mmCIF file of C-alpha atoms and ligand atoms in Angstrom:
data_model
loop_
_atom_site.group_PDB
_atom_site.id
_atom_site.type_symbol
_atom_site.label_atom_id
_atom_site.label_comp_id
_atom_site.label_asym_id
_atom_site.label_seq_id
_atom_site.Cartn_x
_atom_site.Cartn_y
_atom_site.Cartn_z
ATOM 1 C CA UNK X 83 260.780 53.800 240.666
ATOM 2 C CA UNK X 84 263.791 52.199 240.046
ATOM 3 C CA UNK X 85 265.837 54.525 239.220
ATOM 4 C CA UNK X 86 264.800 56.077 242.828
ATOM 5 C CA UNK X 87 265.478 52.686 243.978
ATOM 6 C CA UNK X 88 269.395 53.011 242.434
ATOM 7 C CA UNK X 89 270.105 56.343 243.838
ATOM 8 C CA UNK X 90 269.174 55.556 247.233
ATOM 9 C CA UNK X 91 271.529 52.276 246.748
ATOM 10 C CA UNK X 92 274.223 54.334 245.843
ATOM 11 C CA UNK X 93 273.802 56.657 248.551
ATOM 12 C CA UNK X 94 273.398 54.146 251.379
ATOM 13 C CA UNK X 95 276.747 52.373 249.570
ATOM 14 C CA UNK X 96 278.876 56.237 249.837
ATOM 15 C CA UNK X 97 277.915 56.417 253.433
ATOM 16 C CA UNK X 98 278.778 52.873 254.076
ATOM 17 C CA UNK X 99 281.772 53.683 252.636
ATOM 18 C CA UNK X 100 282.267 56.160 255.347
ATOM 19 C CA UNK X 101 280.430 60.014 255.182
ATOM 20 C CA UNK X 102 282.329 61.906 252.585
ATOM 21 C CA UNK X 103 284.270 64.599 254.124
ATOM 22 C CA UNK X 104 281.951 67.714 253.444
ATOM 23 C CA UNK X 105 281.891 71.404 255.067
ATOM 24 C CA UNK X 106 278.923 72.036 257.391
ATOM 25 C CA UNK X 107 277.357 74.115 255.548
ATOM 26 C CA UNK X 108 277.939 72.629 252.183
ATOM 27 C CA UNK X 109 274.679 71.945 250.129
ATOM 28 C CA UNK X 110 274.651 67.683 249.654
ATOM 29 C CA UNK X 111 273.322 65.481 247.086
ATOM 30 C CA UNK X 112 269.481 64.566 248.622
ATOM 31 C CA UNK X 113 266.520 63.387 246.915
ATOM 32 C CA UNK X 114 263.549 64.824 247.849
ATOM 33 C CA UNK X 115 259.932 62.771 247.566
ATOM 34 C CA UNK X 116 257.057 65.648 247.091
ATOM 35 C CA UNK X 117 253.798 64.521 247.433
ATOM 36 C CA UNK X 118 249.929 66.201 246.386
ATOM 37 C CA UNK X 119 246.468 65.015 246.017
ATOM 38 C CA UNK X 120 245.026 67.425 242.439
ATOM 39 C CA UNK X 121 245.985 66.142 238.810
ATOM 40 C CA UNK X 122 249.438 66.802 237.663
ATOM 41 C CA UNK X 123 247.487 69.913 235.103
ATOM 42 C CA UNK X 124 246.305 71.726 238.244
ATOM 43 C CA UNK X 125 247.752 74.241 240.624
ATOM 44 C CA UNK X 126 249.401 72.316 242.954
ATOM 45 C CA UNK X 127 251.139 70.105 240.186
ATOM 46 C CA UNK X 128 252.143 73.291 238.324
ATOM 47 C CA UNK X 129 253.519 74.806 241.490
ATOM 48 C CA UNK X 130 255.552 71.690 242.483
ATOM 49 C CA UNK X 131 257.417 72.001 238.945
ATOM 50 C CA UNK X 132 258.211 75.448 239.832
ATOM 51 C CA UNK X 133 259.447 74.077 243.092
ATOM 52 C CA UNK X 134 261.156 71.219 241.793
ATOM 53 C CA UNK X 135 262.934 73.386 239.538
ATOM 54 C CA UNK X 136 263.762 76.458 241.669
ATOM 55 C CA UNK X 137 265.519 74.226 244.126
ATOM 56 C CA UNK X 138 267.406 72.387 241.709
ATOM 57 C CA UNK X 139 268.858 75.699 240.260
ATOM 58 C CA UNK X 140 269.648 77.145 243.555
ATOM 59 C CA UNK X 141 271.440 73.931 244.565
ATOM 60 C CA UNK X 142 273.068 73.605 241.232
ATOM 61 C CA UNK X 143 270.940 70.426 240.840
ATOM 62 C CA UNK X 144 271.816 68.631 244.549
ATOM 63 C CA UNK X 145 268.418 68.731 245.809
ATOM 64 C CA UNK X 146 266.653 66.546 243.766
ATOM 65 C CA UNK X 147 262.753 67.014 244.091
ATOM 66 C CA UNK X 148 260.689 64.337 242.819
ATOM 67 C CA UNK X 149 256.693 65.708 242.288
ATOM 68 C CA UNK X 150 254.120 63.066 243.093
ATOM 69 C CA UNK X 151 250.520 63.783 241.878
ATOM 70 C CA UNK X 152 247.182 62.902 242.061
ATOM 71 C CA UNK X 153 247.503 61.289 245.374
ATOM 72 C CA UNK X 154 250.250 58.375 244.113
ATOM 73 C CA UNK X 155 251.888 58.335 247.113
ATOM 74 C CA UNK X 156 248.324 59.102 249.462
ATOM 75 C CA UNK X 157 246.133 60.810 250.678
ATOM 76 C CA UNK X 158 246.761 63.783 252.663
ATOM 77 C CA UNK X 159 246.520 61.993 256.104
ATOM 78 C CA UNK X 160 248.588 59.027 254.822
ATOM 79 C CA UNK X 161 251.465 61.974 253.516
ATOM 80 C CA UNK X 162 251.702 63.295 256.678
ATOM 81 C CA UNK X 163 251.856 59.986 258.794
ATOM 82 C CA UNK X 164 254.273 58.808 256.430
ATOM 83 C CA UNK X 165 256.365 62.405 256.960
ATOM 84 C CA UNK X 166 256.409 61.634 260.610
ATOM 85 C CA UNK X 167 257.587 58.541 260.312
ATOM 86 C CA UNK X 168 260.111 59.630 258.098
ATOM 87 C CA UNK X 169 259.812 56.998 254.927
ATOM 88 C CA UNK X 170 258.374 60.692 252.461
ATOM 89 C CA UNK X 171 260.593 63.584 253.069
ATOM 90 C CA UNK X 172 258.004 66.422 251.819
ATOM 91 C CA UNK X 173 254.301 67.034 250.426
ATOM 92 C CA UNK X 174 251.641 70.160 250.222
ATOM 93 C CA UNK X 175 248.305 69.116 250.936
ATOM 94 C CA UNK X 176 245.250 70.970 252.668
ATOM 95 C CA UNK X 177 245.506 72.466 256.310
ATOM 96 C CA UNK X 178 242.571 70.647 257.427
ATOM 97 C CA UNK X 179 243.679 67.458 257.862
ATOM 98 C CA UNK X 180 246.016 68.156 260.618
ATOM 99 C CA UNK X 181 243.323 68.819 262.858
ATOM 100 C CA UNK X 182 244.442 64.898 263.905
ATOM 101 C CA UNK X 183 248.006 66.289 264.907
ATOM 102 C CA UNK X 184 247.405 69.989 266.057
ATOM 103 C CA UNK X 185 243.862 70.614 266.368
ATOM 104 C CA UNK X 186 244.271 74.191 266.111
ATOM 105 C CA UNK X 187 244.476 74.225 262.578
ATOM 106 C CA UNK X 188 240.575 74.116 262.558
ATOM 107 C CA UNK X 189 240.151 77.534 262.463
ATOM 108 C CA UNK X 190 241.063 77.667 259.176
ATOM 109 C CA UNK X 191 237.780 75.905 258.392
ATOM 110 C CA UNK X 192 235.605 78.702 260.406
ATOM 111 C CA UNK X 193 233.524 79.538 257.449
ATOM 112 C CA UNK X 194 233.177 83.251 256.366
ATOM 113 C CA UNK X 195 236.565 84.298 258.178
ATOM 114 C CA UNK X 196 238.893 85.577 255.335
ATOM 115 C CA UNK X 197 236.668 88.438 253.392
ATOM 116 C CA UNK X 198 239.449 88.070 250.237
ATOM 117 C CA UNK X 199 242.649 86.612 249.729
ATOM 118 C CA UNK X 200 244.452 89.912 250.762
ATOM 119 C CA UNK X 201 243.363 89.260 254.602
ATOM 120 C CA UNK X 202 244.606 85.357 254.481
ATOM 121 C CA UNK X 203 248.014 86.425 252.442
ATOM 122 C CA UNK X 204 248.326 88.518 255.656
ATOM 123 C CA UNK X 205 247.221 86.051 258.822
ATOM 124 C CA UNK X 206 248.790 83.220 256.904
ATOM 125 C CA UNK X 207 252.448 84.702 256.171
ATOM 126 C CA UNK X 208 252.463 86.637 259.445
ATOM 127 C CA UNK X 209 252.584 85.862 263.157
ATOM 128 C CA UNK X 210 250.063 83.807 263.379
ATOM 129 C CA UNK X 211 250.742 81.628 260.443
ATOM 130 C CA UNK X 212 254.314 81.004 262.204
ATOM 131 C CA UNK X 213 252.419 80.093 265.500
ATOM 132 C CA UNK X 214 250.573 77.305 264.232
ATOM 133 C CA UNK X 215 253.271 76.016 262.422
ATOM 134 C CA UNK X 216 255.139 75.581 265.316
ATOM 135 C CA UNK X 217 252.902 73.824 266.874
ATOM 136 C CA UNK X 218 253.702 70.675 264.488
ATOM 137 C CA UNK X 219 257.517 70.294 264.909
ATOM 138 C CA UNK X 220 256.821 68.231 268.116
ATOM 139 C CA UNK X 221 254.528 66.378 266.012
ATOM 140 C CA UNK X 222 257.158 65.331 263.888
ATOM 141 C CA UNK X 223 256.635 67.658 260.992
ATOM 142 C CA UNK X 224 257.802 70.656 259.905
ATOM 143 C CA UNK X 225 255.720 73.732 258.398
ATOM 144 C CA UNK X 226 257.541 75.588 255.515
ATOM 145 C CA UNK X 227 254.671 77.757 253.781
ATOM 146 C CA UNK X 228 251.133 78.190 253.050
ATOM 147 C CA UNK X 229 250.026 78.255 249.196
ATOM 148 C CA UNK X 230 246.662 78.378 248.674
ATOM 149 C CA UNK X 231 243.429 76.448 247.697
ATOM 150 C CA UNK X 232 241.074 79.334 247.848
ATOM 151 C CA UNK X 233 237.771 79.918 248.903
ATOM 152 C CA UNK X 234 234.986 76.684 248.377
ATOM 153 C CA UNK X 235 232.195 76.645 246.818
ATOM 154 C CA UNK X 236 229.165 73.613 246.629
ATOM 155 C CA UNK X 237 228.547 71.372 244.001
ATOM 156 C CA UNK X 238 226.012 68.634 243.850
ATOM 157 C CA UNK X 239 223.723 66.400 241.241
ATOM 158 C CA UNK X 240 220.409 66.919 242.963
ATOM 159 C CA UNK X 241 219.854 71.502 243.222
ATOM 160 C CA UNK X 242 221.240 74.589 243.081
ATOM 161 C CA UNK X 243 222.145 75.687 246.674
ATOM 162 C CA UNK X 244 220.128 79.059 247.144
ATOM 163 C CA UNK X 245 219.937 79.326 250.689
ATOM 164 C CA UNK X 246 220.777 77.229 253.812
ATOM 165 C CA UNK X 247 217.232 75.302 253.659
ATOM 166 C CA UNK X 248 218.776 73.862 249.839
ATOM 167 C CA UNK X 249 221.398 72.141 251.467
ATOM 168 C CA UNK X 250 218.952 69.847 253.223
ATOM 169 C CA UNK X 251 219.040 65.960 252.863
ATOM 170 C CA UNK X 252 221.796 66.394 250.593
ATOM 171 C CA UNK X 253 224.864 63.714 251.392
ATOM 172 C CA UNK X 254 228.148 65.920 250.977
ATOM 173 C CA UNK X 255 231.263 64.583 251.425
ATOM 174 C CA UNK X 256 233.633 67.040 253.495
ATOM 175 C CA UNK X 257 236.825 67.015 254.784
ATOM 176 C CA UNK X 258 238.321 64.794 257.741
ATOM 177 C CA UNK X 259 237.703 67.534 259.527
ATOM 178 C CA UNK X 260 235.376 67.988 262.762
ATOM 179 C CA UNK X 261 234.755 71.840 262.094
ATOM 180 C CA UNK X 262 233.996 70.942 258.764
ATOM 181 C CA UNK X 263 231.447 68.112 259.902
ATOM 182 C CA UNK X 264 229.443 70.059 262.209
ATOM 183 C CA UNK X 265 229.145 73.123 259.938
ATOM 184 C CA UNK X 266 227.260 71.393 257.326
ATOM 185 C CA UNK X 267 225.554 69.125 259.644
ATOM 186 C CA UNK X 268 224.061 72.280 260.929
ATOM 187 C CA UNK X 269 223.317 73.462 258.191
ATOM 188 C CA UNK X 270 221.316 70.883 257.298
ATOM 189 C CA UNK X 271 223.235 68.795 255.282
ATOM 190 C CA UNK X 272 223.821 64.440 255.545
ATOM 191 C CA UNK X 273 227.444 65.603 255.758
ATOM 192 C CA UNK X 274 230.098 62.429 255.314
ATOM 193 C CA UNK X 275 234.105 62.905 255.972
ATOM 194 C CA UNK X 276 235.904 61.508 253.044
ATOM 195 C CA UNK X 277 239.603 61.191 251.916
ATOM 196 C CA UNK X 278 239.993 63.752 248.821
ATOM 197 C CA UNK X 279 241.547 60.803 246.946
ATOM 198 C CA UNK X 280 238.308 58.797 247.155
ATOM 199 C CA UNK X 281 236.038 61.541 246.110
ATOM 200 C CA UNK X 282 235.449 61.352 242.869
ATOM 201 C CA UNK X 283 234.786 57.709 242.102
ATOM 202 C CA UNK X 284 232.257 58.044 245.130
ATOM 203 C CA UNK X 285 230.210 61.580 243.443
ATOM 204 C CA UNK X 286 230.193 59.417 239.772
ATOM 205 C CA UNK X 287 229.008 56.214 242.118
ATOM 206 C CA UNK X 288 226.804 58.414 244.050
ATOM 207 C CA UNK X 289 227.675 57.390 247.341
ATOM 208 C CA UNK X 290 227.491 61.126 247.983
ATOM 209 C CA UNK X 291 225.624 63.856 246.129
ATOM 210 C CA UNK X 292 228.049 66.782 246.364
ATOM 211 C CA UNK X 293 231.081 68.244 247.813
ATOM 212 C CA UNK X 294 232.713 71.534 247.946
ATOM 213 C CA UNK X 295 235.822 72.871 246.976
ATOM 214 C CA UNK X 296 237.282 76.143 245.200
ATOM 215 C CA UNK X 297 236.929 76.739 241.826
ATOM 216 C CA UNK X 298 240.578 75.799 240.368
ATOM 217 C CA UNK X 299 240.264 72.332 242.211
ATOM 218 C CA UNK X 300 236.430 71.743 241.177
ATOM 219 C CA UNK X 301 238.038 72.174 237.352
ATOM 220 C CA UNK X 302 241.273 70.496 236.980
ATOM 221 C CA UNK X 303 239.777 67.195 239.207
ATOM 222 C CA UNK X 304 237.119 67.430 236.622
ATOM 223 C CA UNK X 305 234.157 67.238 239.028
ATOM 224 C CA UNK X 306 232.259 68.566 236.295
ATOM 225 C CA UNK X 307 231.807 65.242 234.623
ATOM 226 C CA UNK X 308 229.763 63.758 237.510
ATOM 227 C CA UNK X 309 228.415 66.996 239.408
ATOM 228 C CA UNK X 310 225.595 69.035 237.671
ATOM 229 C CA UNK X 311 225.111 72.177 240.316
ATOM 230 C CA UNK X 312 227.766 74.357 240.923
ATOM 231 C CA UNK X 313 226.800 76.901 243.796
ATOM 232 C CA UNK X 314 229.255 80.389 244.516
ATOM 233 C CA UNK X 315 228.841 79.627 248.360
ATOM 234 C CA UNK X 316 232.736 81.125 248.640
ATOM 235 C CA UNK X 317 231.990 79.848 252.432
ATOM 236 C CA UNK X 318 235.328 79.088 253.610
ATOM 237 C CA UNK X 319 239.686 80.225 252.459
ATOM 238 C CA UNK X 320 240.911 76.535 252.374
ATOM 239 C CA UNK X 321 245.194 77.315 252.674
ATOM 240 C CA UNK X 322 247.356 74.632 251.975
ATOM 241 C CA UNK X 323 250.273 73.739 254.107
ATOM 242 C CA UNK X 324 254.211 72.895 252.385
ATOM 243 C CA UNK X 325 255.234 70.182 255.166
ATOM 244 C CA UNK X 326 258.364 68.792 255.282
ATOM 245 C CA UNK X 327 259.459 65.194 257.923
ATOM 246 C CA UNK X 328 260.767 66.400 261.136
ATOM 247 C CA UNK X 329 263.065 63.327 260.938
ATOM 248 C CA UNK X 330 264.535 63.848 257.715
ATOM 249 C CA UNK X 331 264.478 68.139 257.872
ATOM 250 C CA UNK X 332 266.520 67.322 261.083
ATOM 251 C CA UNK X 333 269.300 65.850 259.146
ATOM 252 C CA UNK X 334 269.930 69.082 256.787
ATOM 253 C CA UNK X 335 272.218 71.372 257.253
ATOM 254 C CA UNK X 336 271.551 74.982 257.628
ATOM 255 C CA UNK X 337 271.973 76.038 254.082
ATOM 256 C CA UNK X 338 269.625 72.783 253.057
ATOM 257 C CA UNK X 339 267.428 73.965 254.782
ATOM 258 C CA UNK X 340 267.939 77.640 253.710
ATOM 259 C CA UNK X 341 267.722 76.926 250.167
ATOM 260 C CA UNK X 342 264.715 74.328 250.488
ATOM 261 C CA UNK X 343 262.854 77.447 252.170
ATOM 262 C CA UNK X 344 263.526 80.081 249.460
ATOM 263 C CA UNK X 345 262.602 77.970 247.078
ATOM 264 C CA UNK X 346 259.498 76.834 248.576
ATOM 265 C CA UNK X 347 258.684 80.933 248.829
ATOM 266 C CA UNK X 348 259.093 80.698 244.992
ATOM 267 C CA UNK X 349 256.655 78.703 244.382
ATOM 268 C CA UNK X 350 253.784 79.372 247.196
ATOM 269 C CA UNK X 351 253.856 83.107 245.291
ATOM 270 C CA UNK X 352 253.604 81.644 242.000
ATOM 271 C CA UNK X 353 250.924 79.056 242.760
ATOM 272 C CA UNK X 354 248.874 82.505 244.360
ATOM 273 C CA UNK X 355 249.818 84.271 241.167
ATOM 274 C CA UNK X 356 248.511 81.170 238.978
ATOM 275 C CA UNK X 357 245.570 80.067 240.642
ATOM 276 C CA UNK X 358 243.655 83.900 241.368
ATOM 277 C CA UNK X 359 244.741 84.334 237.565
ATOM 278 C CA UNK X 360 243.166 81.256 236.719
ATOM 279 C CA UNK X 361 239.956 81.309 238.440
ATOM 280 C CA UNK X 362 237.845 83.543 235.911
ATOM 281 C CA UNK X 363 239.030 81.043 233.358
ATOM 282 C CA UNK X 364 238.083 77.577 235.682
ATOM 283 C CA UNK X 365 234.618 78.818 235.975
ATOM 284 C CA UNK X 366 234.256 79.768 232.285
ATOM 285 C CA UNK X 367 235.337 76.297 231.821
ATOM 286 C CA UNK X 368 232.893 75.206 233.680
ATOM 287 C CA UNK X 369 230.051 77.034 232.678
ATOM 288 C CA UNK X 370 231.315 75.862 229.320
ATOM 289 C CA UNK X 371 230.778 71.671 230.141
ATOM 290 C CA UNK X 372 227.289 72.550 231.068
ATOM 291 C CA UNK X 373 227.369 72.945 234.799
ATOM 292 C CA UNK X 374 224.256 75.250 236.034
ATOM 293 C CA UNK X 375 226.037 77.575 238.218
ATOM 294 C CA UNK X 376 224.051 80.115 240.331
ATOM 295 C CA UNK X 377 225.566 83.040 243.098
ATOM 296 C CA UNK X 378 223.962 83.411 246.472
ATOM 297 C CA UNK X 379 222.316 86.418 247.576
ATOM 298 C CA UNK X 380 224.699 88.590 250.163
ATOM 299 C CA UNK X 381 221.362 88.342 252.611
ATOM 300 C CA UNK X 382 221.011 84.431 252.278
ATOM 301 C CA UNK X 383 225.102 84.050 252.722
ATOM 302 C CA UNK X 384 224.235 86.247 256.094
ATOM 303 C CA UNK X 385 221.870 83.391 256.836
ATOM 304 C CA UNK X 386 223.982 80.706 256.556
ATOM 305 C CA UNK X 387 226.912 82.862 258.680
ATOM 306 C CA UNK X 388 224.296 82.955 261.462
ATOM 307 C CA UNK X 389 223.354 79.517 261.207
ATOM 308 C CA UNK X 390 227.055 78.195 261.927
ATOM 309 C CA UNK X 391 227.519 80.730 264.091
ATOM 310 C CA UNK X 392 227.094 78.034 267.293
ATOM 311 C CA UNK X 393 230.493 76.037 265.655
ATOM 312 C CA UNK X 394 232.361 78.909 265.507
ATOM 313 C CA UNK X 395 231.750 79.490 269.093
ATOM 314 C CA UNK X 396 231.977 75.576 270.307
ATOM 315 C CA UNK X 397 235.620 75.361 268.595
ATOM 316 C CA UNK X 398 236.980 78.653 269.327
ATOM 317 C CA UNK X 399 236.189 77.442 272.859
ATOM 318 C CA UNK X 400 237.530 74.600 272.718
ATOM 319 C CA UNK X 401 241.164 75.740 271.347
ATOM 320 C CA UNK X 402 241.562 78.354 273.557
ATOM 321 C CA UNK X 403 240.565 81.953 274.170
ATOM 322 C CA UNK X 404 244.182 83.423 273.384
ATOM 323 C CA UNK X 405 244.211 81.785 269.786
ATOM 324 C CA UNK X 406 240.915 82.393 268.123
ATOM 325 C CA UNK X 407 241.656 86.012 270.187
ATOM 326 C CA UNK X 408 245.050 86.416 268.270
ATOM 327 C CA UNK X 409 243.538 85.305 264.899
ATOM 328 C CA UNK X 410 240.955 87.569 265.171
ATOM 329 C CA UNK X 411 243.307 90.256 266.189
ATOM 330 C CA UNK X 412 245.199 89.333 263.269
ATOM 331 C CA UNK X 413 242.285 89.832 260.853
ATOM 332 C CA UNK X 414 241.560 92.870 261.896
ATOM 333 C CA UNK X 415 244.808 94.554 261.546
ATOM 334 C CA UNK X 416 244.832 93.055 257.824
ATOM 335 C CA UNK X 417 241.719 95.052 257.210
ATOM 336 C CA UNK X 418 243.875 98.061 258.847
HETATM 337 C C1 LIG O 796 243.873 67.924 247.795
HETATM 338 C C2 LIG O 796 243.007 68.415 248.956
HETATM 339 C C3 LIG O 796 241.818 69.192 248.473
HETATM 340 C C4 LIG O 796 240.959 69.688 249.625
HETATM 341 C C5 LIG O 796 239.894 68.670 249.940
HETATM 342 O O1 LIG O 796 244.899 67.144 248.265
HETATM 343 O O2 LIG O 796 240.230 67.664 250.555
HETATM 344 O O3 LIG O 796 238.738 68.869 249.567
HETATM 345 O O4 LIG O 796 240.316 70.883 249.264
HETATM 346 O O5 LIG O 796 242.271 70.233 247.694
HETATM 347 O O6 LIG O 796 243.809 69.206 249.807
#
């Protein structure tokens, strides 16, 4: 820290000094604060290295990216409120928090929308990816890229989740995340909203009994030391969002910009590339610690898409006809 605390001295002393005379479109020295929630040894850590790197080799080493992991500089909502208010420049996190900022970005938590990571490659990096993005620069914060989290699954310490009627009584921490909430309140569940960051400490406390999450994440936050069930629900494609400060993007120059953009294309298709390839071996991992794992019949996972089937409807309501239309329309022309 300080070391970060020097350079920032010595660039608030060269701008004292008065702004050296550079071309507009000449790639400056600027640090760049990059924030996550997993472990450093997980997908998101591995992709910010690429990240960090890629942009330092494109700028010939001016944009500095310091990675942040395991939540060190917040959770997810405390990231983004510190992107806004411009004192973190960047951070990836998942696109279900932002429901507080644009609450369009709960559609991403309809359950059962995505059939395979194919269909959200396609929504995501298209049209209507770009539309919601948009939606946040007003906000303050500035969408870059999605990478991806992957589709959830249950765990818990008290059954195997078989069908919707398994899920009942069971306290499961989701996200802060109203779509989220009312899903597995309807299914049954004695759902809680929970900070990510907190989770853990509260399943080995037992303030809650479960949670959910994809494969990749259940692994490297080793959930698997305090969870005994492990359920293949795949019920919802969690995205993550690459978010840069509105305030601070404002500042860069075209070619800043340019360069923090490639790079962050770099690493969203590595991070794919690592975490589909690394799924197989997260779950042998995790049948290995002695997690009883079980898959859900087609028909029951048809049950449980009925049974949330009223959320769907209540949200897509209340964002608006023309987006859940579009997104939709989007799907389908991924399936061709
Ligand atoms: C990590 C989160 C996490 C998400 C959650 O920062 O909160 O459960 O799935 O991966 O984004």
């Amino acid at each position: 820290m300080f070391k970060i605390a020097k350079m920032f001295a010595t660039a608030t002393v060269l701008c004292a000094v008065g702004s050296p005379a550079f071309a507009a479109d000449e790639v400056r020295p600027h640090n760049i604060r990059f924030g996550y929630g997993l472990n450093e040894d997980s997908v998101q850590g591995r992709a910010a290295l690429v990240f960090a790197e890629e942009l330092g080799r494109l700028s010939s080493g001016k944009l500095r990216m310091m990675t942040f992991g395991g939540a060190s500089l917040g959770s997810d909502p405390q990231m983004q409120a510190a992107l806004i208010g411009g004192v973190q420049e960047m951070m990836v996190g998942s696109t279900a928090t932002l429901v507080g900022t644009v609450k369009e970005f709960g559609v991403f938590d309809f359950p059962f929308l995505f059939n395979n990571e194919k269909e959200a490659d396609a929504v995501l990096d298209g049209p209507f990816g770009a539309k919601l993005m948009s939606k946040l620069e007003d906000k303050g914060l500035v969408g870059l890229v999605y990478w991806e989290n992957g589709f959830r699954n249950l765990t818990n310490s008290r059954r195997s989740v078989e069908k919707v009627e398994d899920l009942s009584g069971i306290k499961l921490r989701v996200m802060q995340n109203q779509v989220a909430l009312d899903v597995f309140k309807t299914m049954g569940a004695n759902a809680v909203p929970m900070a990510f960051s907190e989770l853990f400490s509260a399943l080995e406390t037992g303030v809650v009994d479960g949670q959910e999450n994809p494969v990749n994440t259940i692994q490297s936050s080793k959930f698997y030391e305090v969870q005994k069930y492990l359920s293949l629900t795949k019920h919802v494609y969690s995205p993550w969002i690459v978010l840069a400060s509105k305030k601070w993007w404002d500042k860069l120059n075209p070619a800043e910009q340019g360069l923090i953009h490639q790079a962050a294309v770099v690493a969203r298709d590595a991070e794919r590339k690592d975490n589909r390839a690394g799924s197989a071996k997260a779950m042998a991992a995790l049948k290995e610690s002695g997690m009883v794992i079980n898959a859900v019949s087609d028909a029951e996972l048809d049950r449980m898409r009925a049974a949330v089937q009223p959320v769907v409807e209540k949200f897509s309501k209340e964002y608006g006809e023309d987006i859940t239309k579009e997104l939709m329309a989007a799907i389908k022309g991924a399936r061709g």
